[in-house]
PDB file of C-alpha atoms in Angstrom:
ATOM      1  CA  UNK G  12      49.905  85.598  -9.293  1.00 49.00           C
ATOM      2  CA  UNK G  13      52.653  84.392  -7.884  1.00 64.00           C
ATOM      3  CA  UNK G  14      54.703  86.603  -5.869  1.00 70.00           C
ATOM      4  CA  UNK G  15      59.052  86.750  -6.061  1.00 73.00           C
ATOM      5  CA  UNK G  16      59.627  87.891  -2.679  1.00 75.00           C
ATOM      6  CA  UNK G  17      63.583  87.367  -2.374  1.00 76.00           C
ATOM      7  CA  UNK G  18      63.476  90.241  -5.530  1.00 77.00           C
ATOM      8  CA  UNK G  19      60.942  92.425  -3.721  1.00 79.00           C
ATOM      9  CA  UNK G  20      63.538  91.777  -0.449  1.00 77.00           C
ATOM     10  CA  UNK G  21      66.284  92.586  -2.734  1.00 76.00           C
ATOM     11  CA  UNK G  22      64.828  95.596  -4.207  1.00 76.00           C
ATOM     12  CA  UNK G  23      63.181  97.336  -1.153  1.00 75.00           C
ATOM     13  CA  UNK G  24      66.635  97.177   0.609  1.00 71.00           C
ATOM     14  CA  UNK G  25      69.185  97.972  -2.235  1.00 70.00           C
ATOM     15  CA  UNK G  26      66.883 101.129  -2.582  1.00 69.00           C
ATOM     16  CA  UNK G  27      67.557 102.064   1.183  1.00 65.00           C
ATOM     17  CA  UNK G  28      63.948 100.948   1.809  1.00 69.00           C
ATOM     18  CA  UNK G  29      62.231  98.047   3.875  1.00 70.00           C
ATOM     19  CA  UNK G  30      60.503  94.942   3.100  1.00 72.00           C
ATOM     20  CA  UNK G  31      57.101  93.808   5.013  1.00 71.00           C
ATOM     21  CA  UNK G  32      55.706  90.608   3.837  1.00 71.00           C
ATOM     22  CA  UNK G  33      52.094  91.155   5.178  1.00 69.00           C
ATOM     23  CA  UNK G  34      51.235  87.321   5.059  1.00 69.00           C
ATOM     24  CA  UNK G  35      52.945  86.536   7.853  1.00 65.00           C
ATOM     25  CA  UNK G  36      52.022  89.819   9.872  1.00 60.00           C
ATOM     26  CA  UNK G  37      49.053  90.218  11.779  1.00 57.00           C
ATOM     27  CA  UNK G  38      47.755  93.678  12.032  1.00 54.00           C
ATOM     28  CA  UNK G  39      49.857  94.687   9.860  1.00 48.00           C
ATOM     29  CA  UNK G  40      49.470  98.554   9.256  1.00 50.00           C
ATOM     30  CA  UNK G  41      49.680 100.213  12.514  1.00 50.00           C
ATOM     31  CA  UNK G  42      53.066  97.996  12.748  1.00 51.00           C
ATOM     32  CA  UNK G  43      54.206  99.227   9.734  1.00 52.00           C
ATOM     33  CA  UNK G  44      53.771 102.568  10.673  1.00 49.00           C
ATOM     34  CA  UNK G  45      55.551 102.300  13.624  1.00 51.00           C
ATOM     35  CA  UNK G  46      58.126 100.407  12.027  1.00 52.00           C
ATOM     36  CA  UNK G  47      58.842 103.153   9.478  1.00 52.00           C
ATOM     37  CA  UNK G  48      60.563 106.468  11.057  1.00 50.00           C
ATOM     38  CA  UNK G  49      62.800 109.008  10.391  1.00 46.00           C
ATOM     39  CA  UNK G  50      65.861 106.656  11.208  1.00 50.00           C
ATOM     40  CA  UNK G  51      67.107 104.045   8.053  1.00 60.00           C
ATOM     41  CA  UNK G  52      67.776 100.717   8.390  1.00 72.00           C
ATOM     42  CA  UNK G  53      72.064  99.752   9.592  1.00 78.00           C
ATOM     43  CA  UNK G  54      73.388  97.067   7.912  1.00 81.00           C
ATOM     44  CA  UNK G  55      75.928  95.746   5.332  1.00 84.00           C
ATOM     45  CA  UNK G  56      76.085  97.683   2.563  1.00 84.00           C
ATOM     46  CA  UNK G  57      78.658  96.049   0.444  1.00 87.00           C
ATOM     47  CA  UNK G  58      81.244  93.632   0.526  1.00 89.00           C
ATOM     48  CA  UNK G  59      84.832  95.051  -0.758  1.00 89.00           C
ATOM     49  CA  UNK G  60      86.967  92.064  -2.412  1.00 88.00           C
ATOM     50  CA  UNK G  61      89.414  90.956  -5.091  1.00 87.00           C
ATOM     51  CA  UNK G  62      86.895  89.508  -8.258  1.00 85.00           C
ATOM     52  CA  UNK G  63      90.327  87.484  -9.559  1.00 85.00           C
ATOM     53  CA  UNK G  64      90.359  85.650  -6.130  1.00 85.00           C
ATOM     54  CA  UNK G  65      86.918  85.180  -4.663  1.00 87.00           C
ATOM     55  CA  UNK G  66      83.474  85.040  -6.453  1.00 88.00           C
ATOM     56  CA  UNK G  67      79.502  84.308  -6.193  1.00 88.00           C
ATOM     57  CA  UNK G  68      79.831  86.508  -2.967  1.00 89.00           C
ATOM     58  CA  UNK G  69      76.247  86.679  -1.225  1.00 87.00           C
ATOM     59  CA  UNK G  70      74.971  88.950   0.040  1.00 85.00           C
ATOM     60  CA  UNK G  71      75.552  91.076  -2.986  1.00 84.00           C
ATOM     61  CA  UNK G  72      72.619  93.890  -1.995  1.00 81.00           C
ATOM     62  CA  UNK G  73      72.556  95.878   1.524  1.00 81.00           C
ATOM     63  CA  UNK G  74      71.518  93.605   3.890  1.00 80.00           C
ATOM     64  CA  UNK G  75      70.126  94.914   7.602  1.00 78.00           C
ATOM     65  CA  UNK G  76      71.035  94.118  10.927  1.00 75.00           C
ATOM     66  CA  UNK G  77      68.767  96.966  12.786  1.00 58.00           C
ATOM     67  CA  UNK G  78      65.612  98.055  11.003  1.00 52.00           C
ATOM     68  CA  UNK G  79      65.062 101.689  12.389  1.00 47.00           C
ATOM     69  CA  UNK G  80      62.007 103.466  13.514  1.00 42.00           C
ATOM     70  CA  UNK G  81      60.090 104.133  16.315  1.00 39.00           C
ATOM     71  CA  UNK G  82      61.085 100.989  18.675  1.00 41.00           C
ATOM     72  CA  UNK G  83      64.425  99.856  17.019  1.00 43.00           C
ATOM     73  CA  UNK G  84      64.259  96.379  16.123  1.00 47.00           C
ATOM     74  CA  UNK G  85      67.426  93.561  15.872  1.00 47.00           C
ATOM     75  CA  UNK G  86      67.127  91.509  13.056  1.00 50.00           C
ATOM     76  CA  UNK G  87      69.817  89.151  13.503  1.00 54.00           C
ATOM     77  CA  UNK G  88      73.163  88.925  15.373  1.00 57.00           C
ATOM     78  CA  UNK G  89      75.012  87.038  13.038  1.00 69.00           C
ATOM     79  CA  UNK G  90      75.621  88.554   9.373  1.00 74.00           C
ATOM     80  CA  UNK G  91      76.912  85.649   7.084  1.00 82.00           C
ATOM     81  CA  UNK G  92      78.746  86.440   3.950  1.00 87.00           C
ATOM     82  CA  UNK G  93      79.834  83.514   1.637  1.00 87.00           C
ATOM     83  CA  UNK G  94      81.233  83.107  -1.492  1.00 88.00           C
ATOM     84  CA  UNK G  95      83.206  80.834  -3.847  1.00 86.00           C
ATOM     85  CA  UNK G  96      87.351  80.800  -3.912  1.00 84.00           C
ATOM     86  CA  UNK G  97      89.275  80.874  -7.029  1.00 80.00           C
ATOM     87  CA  UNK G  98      92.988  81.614  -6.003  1.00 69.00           C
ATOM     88  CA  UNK G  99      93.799  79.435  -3.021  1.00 69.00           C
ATOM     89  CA  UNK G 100      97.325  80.280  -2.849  1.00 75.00           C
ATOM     90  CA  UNK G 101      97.589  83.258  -1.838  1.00 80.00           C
ATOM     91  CA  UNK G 102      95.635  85.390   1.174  1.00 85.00           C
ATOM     92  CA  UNK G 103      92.779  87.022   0.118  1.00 86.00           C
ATOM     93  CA  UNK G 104      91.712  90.647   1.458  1.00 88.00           C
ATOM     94  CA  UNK G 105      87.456  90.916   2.427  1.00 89.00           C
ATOM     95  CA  UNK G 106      86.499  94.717   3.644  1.00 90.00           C
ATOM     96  CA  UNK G 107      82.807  94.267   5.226  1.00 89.00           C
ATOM     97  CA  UNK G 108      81.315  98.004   4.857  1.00 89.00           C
ATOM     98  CA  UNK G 109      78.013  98.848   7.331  1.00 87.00           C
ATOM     99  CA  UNK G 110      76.332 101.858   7.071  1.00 85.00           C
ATOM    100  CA  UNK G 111      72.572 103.279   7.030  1.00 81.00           C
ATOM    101  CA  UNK G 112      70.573 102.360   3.908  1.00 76.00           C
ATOM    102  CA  UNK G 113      70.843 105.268   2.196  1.00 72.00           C
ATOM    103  CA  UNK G 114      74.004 106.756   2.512  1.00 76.00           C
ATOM    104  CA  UNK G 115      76.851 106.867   0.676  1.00 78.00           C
ATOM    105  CA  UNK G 116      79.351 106.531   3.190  1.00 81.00           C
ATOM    106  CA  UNK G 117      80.365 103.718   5.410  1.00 83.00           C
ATOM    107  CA  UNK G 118      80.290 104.349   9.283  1.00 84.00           C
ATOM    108  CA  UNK G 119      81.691 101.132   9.941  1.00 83.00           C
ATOM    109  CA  UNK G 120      84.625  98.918   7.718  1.00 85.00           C
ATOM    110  CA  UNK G 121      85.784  95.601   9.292  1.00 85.00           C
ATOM    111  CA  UNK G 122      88.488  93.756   7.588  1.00 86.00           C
ATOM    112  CA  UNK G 123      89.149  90.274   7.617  1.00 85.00           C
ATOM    113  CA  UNK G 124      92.646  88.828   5.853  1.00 85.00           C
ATOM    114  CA  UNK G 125      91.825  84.658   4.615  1.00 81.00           C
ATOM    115  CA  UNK G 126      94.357  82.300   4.505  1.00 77.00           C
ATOM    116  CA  UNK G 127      92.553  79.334   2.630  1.00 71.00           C
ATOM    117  CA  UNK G 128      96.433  77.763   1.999  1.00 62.00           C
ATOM    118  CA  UNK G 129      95.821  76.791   6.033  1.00 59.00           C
ATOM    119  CA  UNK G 130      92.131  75.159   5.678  1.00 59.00           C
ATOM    120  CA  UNK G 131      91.667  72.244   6.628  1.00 58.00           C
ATOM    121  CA  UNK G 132      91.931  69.450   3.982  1.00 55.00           C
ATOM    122  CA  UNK G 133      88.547  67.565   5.007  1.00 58.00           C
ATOM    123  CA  UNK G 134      85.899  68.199   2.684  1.00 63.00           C
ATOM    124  CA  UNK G 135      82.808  69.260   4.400  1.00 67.00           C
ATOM    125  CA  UNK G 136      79.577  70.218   3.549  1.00 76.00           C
ATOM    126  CA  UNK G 137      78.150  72.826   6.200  1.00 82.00           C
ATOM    127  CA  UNK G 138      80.213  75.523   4.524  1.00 82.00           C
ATOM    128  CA  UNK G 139      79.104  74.749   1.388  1.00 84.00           C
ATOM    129  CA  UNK G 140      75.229  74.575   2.103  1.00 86.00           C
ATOM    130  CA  UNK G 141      75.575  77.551   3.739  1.00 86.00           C
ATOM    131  CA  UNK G 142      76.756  79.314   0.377  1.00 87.00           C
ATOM    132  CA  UNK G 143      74.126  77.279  -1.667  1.00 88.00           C
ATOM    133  CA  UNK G 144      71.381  78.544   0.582  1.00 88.00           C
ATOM    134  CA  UNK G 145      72.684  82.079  -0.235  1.00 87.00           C
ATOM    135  CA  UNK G 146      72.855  81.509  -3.964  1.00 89.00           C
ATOM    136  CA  UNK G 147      69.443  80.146  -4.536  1.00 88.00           C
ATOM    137  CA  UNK G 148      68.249  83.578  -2.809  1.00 84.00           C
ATOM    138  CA  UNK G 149      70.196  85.269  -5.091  1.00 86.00           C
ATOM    139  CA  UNK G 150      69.258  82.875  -8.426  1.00 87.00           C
ATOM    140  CA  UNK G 151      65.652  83.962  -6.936  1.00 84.00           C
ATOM    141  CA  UNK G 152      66.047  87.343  -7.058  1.00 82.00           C
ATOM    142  CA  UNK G 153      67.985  88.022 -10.377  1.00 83.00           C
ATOM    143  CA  UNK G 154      67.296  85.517 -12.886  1.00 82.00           C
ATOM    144  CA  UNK G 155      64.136  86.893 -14.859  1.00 81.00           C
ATOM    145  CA  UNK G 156      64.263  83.590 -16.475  1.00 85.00           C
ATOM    146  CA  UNK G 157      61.208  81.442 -15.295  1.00 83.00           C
ATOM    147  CA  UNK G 158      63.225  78.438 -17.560  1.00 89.00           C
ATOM    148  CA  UNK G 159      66.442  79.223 -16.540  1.00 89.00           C
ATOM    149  CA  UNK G 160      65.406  80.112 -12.692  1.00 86.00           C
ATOM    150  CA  UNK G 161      64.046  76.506 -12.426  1.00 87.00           C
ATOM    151  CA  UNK G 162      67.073  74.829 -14.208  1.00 89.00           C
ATOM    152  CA  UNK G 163      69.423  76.775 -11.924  1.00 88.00           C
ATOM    153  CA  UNK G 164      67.433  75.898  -8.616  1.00 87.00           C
ATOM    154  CA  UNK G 165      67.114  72.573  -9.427  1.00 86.00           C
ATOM    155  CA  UNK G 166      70.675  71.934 -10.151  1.00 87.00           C
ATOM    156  CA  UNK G 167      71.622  73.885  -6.832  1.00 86.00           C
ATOM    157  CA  UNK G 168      69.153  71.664  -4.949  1.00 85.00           C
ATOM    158  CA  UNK G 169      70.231  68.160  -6.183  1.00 81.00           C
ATOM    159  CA  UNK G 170      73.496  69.178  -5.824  1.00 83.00           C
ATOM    160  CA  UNK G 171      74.055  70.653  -2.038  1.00 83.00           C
ATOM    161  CA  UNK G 172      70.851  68.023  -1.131  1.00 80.00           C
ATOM    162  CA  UNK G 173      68.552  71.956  -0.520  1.00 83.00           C
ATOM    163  CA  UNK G 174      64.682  72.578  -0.359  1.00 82.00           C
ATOM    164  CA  UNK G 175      63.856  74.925  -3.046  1.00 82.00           C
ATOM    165  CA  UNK G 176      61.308  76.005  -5.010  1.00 78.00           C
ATOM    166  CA  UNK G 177      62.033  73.786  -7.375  1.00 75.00           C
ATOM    167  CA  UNK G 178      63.489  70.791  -5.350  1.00 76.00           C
ATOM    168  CA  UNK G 179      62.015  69.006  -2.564  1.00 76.00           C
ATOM    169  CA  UNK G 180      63.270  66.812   0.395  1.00 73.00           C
ATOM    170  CA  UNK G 181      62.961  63.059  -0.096  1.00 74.00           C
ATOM    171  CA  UNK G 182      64.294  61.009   2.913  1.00 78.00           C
ATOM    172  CA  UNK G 183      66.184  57.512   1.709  1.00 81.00           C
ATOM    173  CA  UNK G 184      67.435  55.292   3.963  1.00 83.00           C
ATOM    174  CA  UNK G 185      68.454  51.869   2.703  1.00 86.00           C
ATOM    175  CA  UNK G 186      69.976  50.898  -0.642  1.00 87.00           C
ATOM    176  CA  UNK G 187      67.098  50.092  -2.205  1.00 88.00           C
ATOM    177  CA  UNK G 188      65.687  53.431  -2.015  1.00 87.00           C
ATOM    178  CA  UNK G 189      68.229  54.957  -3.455  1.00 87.00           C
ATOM    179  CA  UNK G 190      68.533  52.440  -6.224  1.00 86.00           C
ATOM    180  CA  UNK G 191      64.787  52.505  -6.962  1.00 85.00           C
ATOM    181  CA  UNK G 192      64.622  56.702  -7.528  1.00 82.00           C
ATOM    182  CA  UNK G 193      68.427  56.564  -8.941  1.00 82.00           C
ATOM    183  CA  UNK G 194      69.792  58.388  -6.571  1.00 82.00           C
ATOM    184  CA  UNK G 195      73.504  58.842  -6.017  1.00 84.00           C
ATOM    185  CA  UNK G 196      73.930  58.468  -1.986  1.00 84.00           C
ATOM    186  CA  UNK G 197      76.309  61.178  -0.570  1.00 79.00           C
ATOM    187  CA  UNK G 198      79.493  61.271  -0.253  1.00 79.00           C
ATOM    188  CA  UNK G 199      79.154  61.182   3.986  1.00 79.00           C
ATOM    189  CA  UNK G 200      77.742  57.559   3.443  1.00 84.00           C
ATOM    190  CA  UNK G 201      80.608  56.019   1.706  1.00 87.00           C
ATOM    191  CA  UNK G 202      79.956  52.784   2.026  1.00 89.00           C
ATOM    192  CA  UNK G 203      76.456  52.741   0.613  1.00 89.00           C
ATOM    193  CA  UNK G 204      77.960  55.080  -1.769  1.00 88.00           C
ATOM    194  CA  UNK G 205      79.989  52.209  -2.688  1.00 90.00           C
ATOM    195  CA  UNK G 206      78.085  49.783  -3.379  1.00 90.00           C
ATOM    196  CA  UNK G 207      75.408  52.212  -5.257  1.00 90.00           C
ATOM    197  CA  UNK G 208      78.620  52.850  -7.586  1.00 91.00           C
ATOM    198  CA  UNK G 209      79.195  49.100  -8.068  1.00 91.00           C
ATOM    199  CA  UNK G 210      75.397  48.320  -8.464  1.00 89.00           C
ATOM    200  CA  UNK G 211      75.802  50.491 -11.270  1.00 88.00           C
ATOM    201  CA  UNK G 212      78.778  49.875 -13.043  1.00 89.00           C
ATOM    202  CA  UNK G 213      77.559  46.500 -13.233  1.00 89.00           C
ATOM    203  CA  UNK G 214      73.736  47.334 -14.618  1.00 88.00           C
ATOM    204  CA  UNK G 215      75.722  49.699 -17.224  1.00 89.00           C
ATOM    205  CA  UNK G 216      77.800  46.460 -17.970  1.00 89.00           C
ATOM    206  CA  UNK G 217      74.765  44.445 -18.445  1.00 89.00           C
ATOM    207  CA  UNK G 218      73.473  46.928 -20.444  1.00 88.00           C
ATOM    208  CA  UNK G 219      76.156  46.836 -22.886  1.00 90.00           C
ATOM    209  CA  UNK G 220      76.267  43.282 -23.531  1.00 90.00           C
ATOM    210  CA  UNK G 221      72.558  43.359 -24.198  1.00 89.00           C
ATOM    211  CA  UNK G 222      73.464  45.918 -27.020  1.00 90.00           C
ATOM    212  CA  UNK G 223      76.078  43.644 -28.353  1.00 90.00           C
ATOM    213  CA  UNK G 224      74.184  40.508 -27.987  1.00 89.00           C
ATOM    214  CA  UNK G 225      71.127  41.835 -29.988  1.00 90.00           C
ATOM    215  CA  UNK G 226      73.529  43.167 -32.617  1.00 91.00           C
ATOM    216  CA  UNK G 227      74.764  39.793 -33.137  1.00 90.00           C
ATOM    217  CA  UNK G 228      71.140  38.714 -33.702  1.00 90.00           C
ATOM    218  CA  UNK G 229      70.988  41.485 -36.473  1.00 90.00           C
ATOM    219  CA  UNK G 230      74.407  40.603 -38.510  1.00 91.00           C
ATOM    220  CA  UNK G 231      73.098  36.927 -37.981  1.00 89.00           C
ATOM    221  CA  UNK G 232      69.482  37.853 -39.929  1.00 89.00           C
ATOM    222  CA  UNK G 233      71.623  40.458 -42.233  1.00 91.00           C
ATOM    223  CA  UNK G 234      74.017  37.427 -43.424  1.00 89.00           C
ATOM    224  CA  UNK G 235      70.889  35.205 -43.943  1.00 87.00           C
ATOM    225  CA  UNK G 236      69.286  37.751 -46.068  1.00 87.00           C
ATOM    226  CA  UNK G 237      72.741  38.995 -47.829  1.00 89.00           C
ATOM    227  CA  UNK G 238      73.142  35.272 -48.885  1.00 86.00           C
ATOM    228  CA  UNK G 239      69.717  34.661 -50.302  1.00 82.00           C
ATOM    229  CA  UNK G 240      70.251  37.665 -52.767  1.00 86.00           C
ATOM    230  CA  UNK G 241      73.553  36.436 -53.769  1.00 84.00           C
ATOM    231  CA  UNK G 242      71.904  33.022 -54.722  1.00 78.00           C
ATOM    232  CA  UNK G 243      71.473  32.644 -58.674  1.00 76.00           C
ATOM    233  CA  UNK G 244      68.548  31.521 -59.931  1.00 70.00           C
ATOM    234  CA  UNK G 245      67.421  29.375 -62.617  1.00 67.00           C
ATOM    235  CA  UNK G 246      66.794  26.029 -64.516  1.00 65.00           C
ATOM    236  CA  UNK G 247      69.893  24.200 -62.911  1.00 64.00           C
ATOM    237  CA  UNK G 248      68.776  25.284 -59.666  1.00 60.00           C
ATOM    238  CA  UNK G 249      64.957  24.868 -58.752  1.00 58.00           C
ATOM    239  CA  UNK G 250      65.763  21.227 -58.303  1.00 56.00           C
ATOM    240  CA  UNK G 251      68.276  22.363 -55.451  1.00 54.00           C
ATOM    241  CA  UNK G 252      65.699  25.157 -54.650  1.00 54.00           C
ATOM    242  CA  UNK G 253      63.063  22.736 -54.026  1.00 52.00           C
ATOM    243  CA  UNK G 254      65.332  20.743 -51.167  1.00 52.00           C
ATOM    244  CA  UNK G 255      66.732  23.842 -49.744  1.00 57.00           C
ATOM    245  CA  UNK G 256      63.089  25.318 -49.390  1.00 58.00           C
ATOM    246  CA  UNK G 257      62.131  23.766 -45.921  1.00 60.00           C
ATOM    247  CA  UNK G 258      65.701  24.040 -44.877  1.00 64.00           C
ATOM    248  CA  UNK G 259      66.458  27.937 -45.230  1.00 64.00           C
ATOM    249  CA  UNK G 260      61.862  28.334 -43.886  1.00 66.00           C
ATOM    250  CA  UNK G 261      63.164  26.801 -40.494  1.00 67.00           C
ATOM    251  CA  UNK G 262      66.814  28.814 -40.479  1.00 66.00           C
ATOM    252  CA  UNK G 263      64.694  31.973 -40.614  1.00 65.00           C
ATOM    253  CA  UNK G 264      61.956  30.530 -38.298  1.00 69.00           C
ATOM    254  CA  UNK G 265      64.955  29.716 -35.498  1.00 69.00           C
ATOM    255  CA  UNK G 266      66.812  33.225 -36.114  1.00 66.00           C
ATOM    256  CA  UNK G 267      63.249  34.612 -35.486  1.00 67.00           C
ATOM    257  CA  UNK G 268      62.360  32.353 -32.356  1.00 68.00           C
ATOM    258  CA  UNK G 269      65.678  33.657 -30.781  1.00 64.00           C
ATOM    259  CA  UNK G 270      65.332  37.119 -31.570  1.00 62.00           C
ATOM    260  CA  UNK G 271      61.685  37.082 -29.566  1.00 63.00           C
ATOM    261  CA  UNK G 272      63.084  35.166 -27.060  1.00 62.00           C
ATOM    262  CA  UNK G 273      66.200  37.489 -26.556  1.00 56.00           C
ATOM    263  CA  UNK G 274      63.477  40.672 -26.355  1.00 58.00           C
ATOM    264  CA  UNK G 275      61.130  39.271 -23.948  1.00 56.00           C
ATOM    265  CA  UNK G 276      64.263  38.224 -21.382  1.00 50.00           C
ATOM    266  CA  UNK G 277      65.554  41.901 -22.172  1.00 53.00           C
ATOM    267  CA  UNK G 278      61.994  43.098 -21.069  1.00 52.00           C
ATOM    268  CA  UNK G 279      61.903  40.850 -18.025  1.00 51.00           C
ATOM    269  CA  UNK G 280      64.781  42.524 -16.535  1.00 52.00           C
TER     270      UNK G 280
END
């Protein structure tokens, strides 16, 4: 089976506990034992802000810095919190609160006042990989959805250009590349962007007056048909019927000509 380890991560902490993944360990139980000691883990415990102003804040579980036990170990010296802006008017309050896993008090709360009125107006996109890294941790670890995991991760992936489980990297260079696996180019190649867009616009054009052309093929072989019901029939007529035969066989035989020809240059495009 297949093993979720961003929910076993999520779980072990938010539980005050600790997460081993024993693939990547080699002898793995005497360092687990001396891992685990009478001393919990310090880390972030929660992230205090307004829901009306900020949301899709990761991490949303206690999240360690030190891992205690018998020989103290660092896990990182750089905690990153991220999350999504809704009110960019006004300054928005964020209260980081650390603690030992555990708890339920905080030992340490650092507050931090954003001004996102003063950001700068270039769009970017380290910022926002950084959250989309975050969130397809957190997609991992909550959706129970196999379906709607996938879906999720895949639309994360194509959009922020991430690895994920369900997305993988694929390196493009020219405009051909991108053309050939219909593939947008980013927005930090504009100009190849540009003429992707163009490329486009112009096969979508094509497109359309295929559609219209072969429609005009149809009404042509409906008004043929329409017209050969409305003809009457009888005595005075099979002398006329006789002359018009051959005329109306190679009308049809032309409208039918065309309409293959039309379908194989269609196919040959």
């Amino acid at each position: 089976p297949i093993q979720n380890h961003a929910t076993l991560k999520r779980l072990a902490f938010k539980t005050g506990g600790q997460y081993f993944d024993l693939r990547t360990m080699t002898k793995a139980m005497p360092l687990i034992a001396g891992e685990i000691g009478s001393v919990a883990s310090f880390g972030l415990t929660k992230v205090e802000y307004d829901t009306d102003c900020v949301a899709n804040v990761e991490p949303s579980c206690p999240t360690p810095i030190v891992v205690g036990g018998k020989g103290t170990k660092i896990v990182g010296d750089r905690m990153h919190v991220t999350g999504m802006i809704r009110d960019s008017t006004n300054d928005i309050t964020v209260k980081l609160h650390y603690g030992y896993f555990g708890e339920n008090k905080s030992r340490l709360i650092r507050k931090f006042i954003l001004q996102p009125q003063m950001a700068n107006d270039n769009e970017g996109t380290v910022v926002a990989r950084a959250w989309a890294a975050q969130q397809v941790l957190s997609i991992q670890a909550k959706e129970t959805s196999k379906v709607k995991r996938a879906k999720k991760l895949l639309k994360l992936g194509q959009k922020y250009h991430l690895v994920t489980p369900n997305t993988s990297l694929l390196v493009l260079e020219d405009l051909n590349q991108f053309i050939k696996h219909g593939i947008c180019p980013p927005k930090s190649r504009p100009d190849l962007r540009k003429q992707y867009l163009e490329m486009e616009e112009e096969k979508e054009t094509d497109k359309m007056k295929d559609v219209e052309d072969k429609l005009k093929i149809v009404c042509e072989m409906w008004k043929e048909r329409v017209s050969w019901w409305n003809k009457e029939f009888g005595p005075d007529t099979w002398k006329a019927m006789k002359h018009d035969h051959q005329e109306e066989t190679d009308r049809a035989e032309r409208i039918r000509m065309d309409a293959a020809t039309f379908q194989t240059a269609s196919a040959m495009r």
